[in-house]
Amino acid sequence: MSDRRIRSYAPGRVNLIGEHTDYNLGFALPIALDLGTTADFAPDTVDGTIVAESSDESDVVTISPTSGPGDVSGWGAYIAGCLWALRTAGHDVPGGRLHIESTVPVGAGLSSSAALECAVLLAITTDLNLSRHELARVAQQAENDYVGAPTGLLDQLSSLFGQQDTALLIDFRSLEVEPVPMPVDDSAQLLVIDSHAPHRHAAGEYAARRASCEAAAAELGVPSLREADTDAWNQLPDGTNRVRARHILTENARVLAATAALHDADFAKIGELMNASHDSMRDDFEITTPHIDLIAATAQQFGAHGARMTGGGFGGSVIALAPADAADRICADLPQAISDAGYPTSTVRRVRPGRGAHLL
Ligand code: GLA
C-alpha cells in the first residue's frame, strides 16, 4: 500500500447552440460549466480492483479488472465503462479506491456523467500520457458500448477542453476545438434553467434520431450529414428523415453564425439564433416537450436575448442568454410562472464558462 493520492476535477457542460450535431460530424458551441466533479484516487497494487464511492450515492461499487458490459449498472457503470474501454485499448489500469464528489446536478442535461468519466479518467491515467482527445474517445466508448447510450463527443470534449470565460467552437469532423472569448457581463449573462422533468423514453428517442440522420445521409449519398449542403434536405422526400436532416443542416449553419456573432459581441443576434434553434428542435427534430417549450418561451418573454433547450432533449435544462435586468426577472419570476402552469418548479442557476478538466 502506498500513500499516493491523485485528485482531479472535471466540469459539466452546457451547450449554447448546436444540438445533436456531434454524431453528425457537424459543429457545436458549448461551454464548460463552473460546476464539476472531483475524483480522489488512492491507487494500490492489490489486484486491479477499483472500489468507488460517491458522496451523492449510498452504494459502494466494486469493479473487478475483468468487468465487461452488463456487469455494473447505475452510476458505477460510467466508471466501470471507462476502465473497460482503457483495458480494451491495451492500457494497464491500476486498481485502488476512488472517492467522488460533485456539484453537477444529475439528470439536468448538464453532463454529470461526462464530468464523472473525465474526472475519473484524468486521475487513473496520470501515468499513461494519453491525449485529451484519447480520453474523450475512451469516455465515449464507455457510454456507447458499456452503458449503451449511442452519444457523440460533445460532452467529453467540452469537459476536457473548457476554459474560463470562453466558449468552444467544436468541429466534430476534425475534432478541432477553437476557443471563442465569452466574457459574462451586464449585457450578457448566462442562466441554466433546470426543468426537473424526468427524461422519459430519452434513450430510445436519442437512438431513433441518430438512426434517422444516418438514413438521411445515406439517401443523400453522403457518409455523414456534414458532407451535405445546408439546403440538401430539400432533395429528400417528405417525411421524418427530411425534417431531421433539416434540423441538423440548419443547426450547423446557426452554430457558425452564432460564433461569428460572439466574436462581434452581438448578443441580440446570438439570441435570435438560439430561439431559432429551439424552434427547430421543437418542430423538426421533435426533442422538446410542452414543459420545456414553456420555459424557453417564458425566458424569451421576460427579456432574454434568446433561450433554448440544451442537451439531448425530452427534459433537462434550458439555457438563456440575457441582459442583467432580464436575468434578474427570470431568476425572480420564472419558477413561479412555470409552477403556475402546473409543472415542477424550475431551478434557475447563473453560470459562467469555467475551467476544463485538470489535476488538483
Ligand atoms: C447528449 C449527448 C451528446 C449530444 C447531445 C445533443 O448530451 O451525450 O453527445 O449528442 O445530447 O447535442
XYZ file of C-alpha atoms and ligand atoms in Angstrom:
372
model
C 0.000 0.000 0.000
C 1.396 3.434 -0.887
C 0.049 6.746 0.316
C -0.122 8.158 -3.176
C -3.246 10.247 -3.847
C -4.274 11.696 -7.193
C -7.012 14.297 -7.239
C -8.704 15.570 -10.360
C -11.597 17.790 -11.385
C -13.815 17.788 -14.483
C -16.739 20.127 -15.165
C -20.207 19.550 -16.562
C -21.134 21.448 -19.704
C -23.910 23.473 -21.179
C -24.309 23.810 -24.899
C -25.011 27.338 -26.178
C -26.069 26.044 -29.574
C -25.547 23.012 -31.845
C -27.717 20.106 -30.682
C -27.386 16.535 -31.980
C -24.803 17.809 -34.440
C -21.894 15.954 -32.790
C -22.612 12.442 -34.092
C -23.358 14.031 -37.481
C -19.777 15.388 -37.526
C -21.042 18.968 -37.509
C -20.462 21.915 -35.174
C -21.425 22.934 -31.640
C -20.643 25.861 -29.350
C -20.647 24.662 -25.719
C -19.051 25.973 -22.544
C -17.629 24.025 -19.632
C -19.592 24.910 -16.517
C -18.300 26.263 -13.250
C -19.862 23.153 -11.667
C -17.907 19.927 -11.648
C -16.893 16.576 -10.226
C -13.778 15.720 -8.250
C -12.196 12.306 -8.091
C -9.803 11.387 -5.312
C -7.878 8.256 -6.291
C -5.683 6.203 -3.956
C -4.001 3.605 -6.197
C -2.948 0.276 -4.766
C -1.176 -2.749 -6.142
C -3.554 -5.400 -4.842
C -5.238 -6.924 -7.925
C -6.552 -4.118 -10.132
C -9.932 -3.918 -8.383
C -11.414 -0.422 -8.086
C -13.661 0.368 -5.142
C -15.651 3.539 -5.798
C -17.863 5.587 -3.531
C -19.587 8.910 -4.026
C -20.849 11.418 -1.513
C -24.107 11.563 -3.535
C -24.750 7.806 -3.671
C -25.443 5.289 -0.932
C -23.894 2.258 -2.634
C -20.181 1.420 -2.775
C -19.275 -0.028 -6.189
C -16.640 -2.721 -6.585
C -15.299 -3.082 -10.128
C -13.224 -6.139 -10.910
C -10.433 -5.844 -13.503
C -12.316 -8.331 -15.710
C -15.634 -6.425 -15.615
C -17.315 -6.149 -19.010
C -20.514 -4.564 -20.357
C -23.526 -5.563 -18.258
C -21.578 -6.294 -15.067
C -22.031 -2.919 -13.353
C -25.125 -0.726 -13.591
C -26.155 2.641 -12.132
C -23.650 5.435 -11.542
C -20.760 2.964 -11.264
C -21.290 1.861 -14.885
C -19.691 5.109 -16.136
C -16.548 4.328 -14.142
C -16.562 0.617 -14.985
C -17.059 1.543 -18.647
C -14.012 3.827 -18.646
C -11.843 1.134 -17.040
C -13.146 -1.449 -19.517
C -12.522 0.858 -22.513
C -8.969 1.615 -21.313
C -8.178 -2.073 -20.873
C -9.765 -2.944 -24.216
C -7.404 -0.410 -25.815
C -4.496 -2.294 -24.214
C -3.724 0.079 -21.331
C -2.598 -1.092 -17.943
C -5.076 0.302 -15.418
C -4.235 0.456 -11.706
C -6.664 -0.612 -9.007
C -7.391 1.372 -5.878
C -10.011 3.393 -4.041
C -11.921 6.215 -5.668
C -13.904 8.859 -3.865
C -16.229 11.061 -5.931
C -17.864 14.394 -5.106
C -19.863 16.544 -7.479
C -21.681 19.839 -7.791
C -23.197 18.959 -11.203
C -26.903 18.228 -10.799
C -27.783 14.724 -12.042
C -30.495 14.383 -14.705
C -30.475 18.086 -15.589
C -28.875 17.605 -19.013
C -25.622 19.196 -17.821
C -23.405 16.152 -18.411
C -22.876 14.929 -14.894
C -21.908 11.604 -16.465
C -19.190 13.137 -18.675
C -17.873 15.077 -15.664
C -17.643 11.796 -13.745
C -15.963 9.943 -16.628
C -13.448 12.702 -17.315
C -12.533 13.251 -13.651
C -12.007 9.516 -13.135
C -10.048 9.111 -16.366
C -7.760 12.016 -15.587
C -6.967 10.597 -12.142
C -6.406 6.967 -13.125
C -4.452 7.650 -16.329
C -1.911 10.123 -14.908
C 0.905 7.650 -15.647
C -0.333 6.748 -19.142
C 0.265 10.001 -21.007
C -2.942 9.918 -23.057
C -4.002 12.977 -25.026
C -7.247 14.748 -24.174
C -8.733 13.540 -27.454
C -7.882 9.951 -26.494
C -9.503 10.431 -23.087
C -12.640 11.807 -24.755
C -12.820 8.760 -27.029
C -12.347 6.350 -24.133
C -15.213 8.035 -22.257
C -17.403 7.958 -25.371
C -16.692 4.255 -25.826
C -17.664 3.697 -22.190
C -21.032 5.378 -22.839
C -21.640 3.738 -26.213
C -20.516 0.184 -25.550
C -20.665 -0.273 -21.785
C -23.555 1.939 -20.663
C -25.336 1.511 -24.004
C -26.058 5.160 -24.946
C -25.116 5.995 -28.580
C -23.879 9.509 -27.728
C -21.326 11.678 -29.537
C -18.301 13.572 -28.210
C -19.894 16.896 -27.245
C -19.973 16.350 -23.500
C -16.479 14.921 -23.059
C -14.721 17.436 -25.335
C -16.479 20.301 -23.516
C -15.391 18.985 -20.135
C -11.798 18.272 -21.192
C -11.153 21.426 -23.254
C -13.155 24.022 -21.289
C -11.580 27.377 -20.476
C -12.712 30.127 -18.173
C -14.844 32.857 -19.800
C -14.508 31.065 -23.125
C -16.912 29.190 -25.372
C -15.645 26.320 -27.531
C -16.369 26.004 -31.224
C -16.052 22.261 -31.810
C -15.747 20.796 -35.286
C -16.701 17.144 -34.849
C -15.169 16.116 -38.168
C -11.624 17.304 -37.401
C -12.207 17.318 -33.613
C -10.621 20.751 -33.504
C -11.685 22.876 -30.558
C -11.435 26.630 -31.138
C -11.681 28.896 -28.078
C -14.028 31.873 -28.510
C -13.846 34.522 -25.745
C -17.123 34.841 -23.849
C -16.914 37.342 -21.022
C -20.046 37.395 -18.892
C -21.105 40.943 -18.006
C -24.251 43.056 -17.654
C -25.034 42.858 -21.358
C -24.955 39.068 -21.480
C -25.457 36.752 -18.545
C -25.951 33.016 -18.765
C -28.727 31.224 -16.946
C -29.322 27.499 -16.832
C -32.946 26.676 -16.032
C -33.383 23.104 -14.779
C -36.901 21.862 -15.585
C -36.680 18.902 -13.173
C -38.546 16.920 -15.813
C -37.652 13.243 -15.882
C -36.076 12.195 -19.220
C -38.831 9.752 -20.218
C -38.005 7.489 -23.186
C -34.975 9.708 -23.806
C -32.559 6.858 -24.584
C -34.722 5.222 -27.273
C -35.651 8.573 -28.801
C -31.986 9.629 -28.950
C -31.068 6.432 -30.812
C -34.023 6.943 -33.170
C -32.837 10.488 -34.023
C -29.378 9.179 -34.730
C -30.752 6.433 -36.984
C -32.869 8.981 -38.924
C -29.831 11.188 -39.509
C -27.811 8.230 -40.765
C -30.667 7.197 -43.053
C -30.962 10.768 -44.401
C -27.221 10.879 -45.135
C -27.450 7.534 -46.936
C -30.408 8.780 -49.000
C -28.358 11.849 -49.962
C -25.403 9.611 -50.848
C -23.000 11.186 -48.324
C -21.079 9.483 -45.494
C -22.489 11.947 -42.920
C -24.793 14.969 -42.947
C -21.680 17.125 -42.547
C -20.900 16.426 -46.201
C -24.286 17.725 -47.383
C -25.055 21.364 -48.347
C -27.227 23.379 -45.941
C -30.290 23.109 -48.202
C -29.748 19.474 -49.254
C -32.715 18.404 -47.077
C -34.817 19.786 -49.949
C -33.835 16.762 -52.013
C -35.330 14.302 -49.539
C -38.907 13.084 -49.855
C -41.484 14.366 -47.359
C -41.256 12.540 -44.071
C -39.340 12.167 -40.870
C -35.818 11.906 -42.272
C -36.287 15.122 -44.226
C -37.153 17.228 -41.182
C -34.497 15.559 -39.030
C -31.885 16.418 -41.669
C -33.255 19.970 -41.931
C -32.622 20.456 -38.215
C -29.052 19.200 -38.395
C -28.105 21.140 -41.534
C -29.649 24.427 -40.402
C -28.282 23.936 -36.864
C -24.714 23.657 -38.185
C -25.235 26.965 -40.019
C -26.630 28.538 -36.836
C -23.578 27.450 -34.821
C -21.219 29.127 -37.263
C -23.370 32.282 -37.352
C -23.522 32.356 -33.540
C -19.739 32.004 -33.337
C -19.302 34.974 -35.679
C -21.825 36.953 -33.607
C -19.966 36.079 -30.396
C -16.729 37.405 -31.889
C -18.664 40.662 -32.564
C -20.309 40.643 -29.088
C -23.642 40.781 -30.959
C -25.775 39.176 -28.260
C -29.079 40.077 -29.905
C -28.033 38.046 -32.940
C -26.890 35.097 -30.817
C -30.257 35.241 -29.046
C -32.149 35.146 -32.343
C -30.144 32.088 -33.389
C -30.784 30.382 -30.033
C -34.532 30.939 -30.427
C -34.429 29.575 -33.979
C -32.506 26.547 -32.685
C -35.222 25.908 -30.125
C -37.932 26.122 -32.785
C -36.004 23.690 -34.965
C -35.617 21.213 -32.081
C -39.338 21.545 -31.335
C -40.708 21.360 -34.897
C -38.151 19.396 -36.922
C -36.131 17.274 -34.524
C -39.084 16.865 -32.116
C -36.996 16.519 -28.958
C -38.612 19.199 -26.789
C -41.687 18.869 -24.578
C -44.522 21.377 -23.867
C -42.954 21.954 -20.434
C -39.528 22.780 -21.906
C -41.149 24.896 -24.651
C -42.922 26.934 -21.967
C -39.691 27.545 -20.040
C -37.894 28.729 -23.189
C -40.832 30.931 -24.264
C -41.153 32.430 -20.767
C -37.445 33.291 -20.615
C -37.781 34.911 -24.047
C -40.849 36.912 -22.913
C -39.010 38.056 -19.785
C -36.440 39.764 -21.979
C -33.723 37.164 -22.677
C -31.726 37.742 -25.857
C -32.503 34.091 -26.513
C -33.404 30.830 -24.785
C -33.353 27.237 -25.938
C -33.395 23.704 -24.661
C -29.870 22.386 -24.225
C -28.641 18.780 -24.297
C -30.141 15.557 -25.590
C -33.789 16.517 -25.081
C -37.106 15.357 -23.561
C -36.432 17.220 -20.329
C -33.281 18.586 -18.769
C -32.461 22.266 -18.944
C -32.978 25.456 -20.909
C -30.109 27.878 -21.428
C -30.891 31.585 -21.584
C -28.618 34.450 -22.584
C -29.960 37.634 -21.055
C -29.068 41.224 -20.199
C -28.740 41.762 -16.428
C -32.245 43.177 -15.853
C -33.921 40.326 -17.738
C -31.690 37.803 -15.937
C -32.887 39.224 -12.610
C -36.509 38.930 -13.718
C -36.056 35.342 -14.912
C -34.456 34.367 -11.599
C -37.186 36.099 -9.608
C -40.337 35.221 -11.580
C -39.815 32.304 -13.956
C -40.019 29.437 -11.418
C -43.420 30.670 -10.195
C -44.713 31.194 -13.753
C -43.805 27.605 -14.613
C -45.322 26.092 -11.496
C -48.486 28.187 -12.038
C -48.831 26.293 -15.316
C -48.841 23.006 -13.397
C -45.224 21.913 -13.922
C -42.469 21.277 -11.355
C -40.837 24.475 -10.101
C -37.737 25.198 -12.177
C -34.338 25.908 -10.632
C -32.506 28.842 -12.218
C -28.710 28.940 -11.901
C -26.407 31.735 -13.008
C -23.398 30.148 -14.682
C -20.258 31.262 -16.470
C -17.794 29.413 -18.650
C -15.466 27.551 -16.312
C -12.098 25.852 -16.474
C -11.808 22.426 -18.109
C -10.671 19.185 -16.503
C -7.409 19.324 -14.563
C -5.432 17.649 -11.832
C -5.744 19.305 -8.443
C -26.292 14.363 -25.237
C -25.168 13.531 -25.824
C -24.248 14.380 -26.708
C -25.046 15.204 -27.719
C -26.217 15.917 -27.050
C -27.127 16.583 -28.024
O -25.766 15.293 -24.338
O -24.400 12.949 -24.805
O -23.303 13.553 -27.354
O -25.468 14.411 -28.791
O -27.005 15.021 -26.266
O -26.486 17.642 -28.660
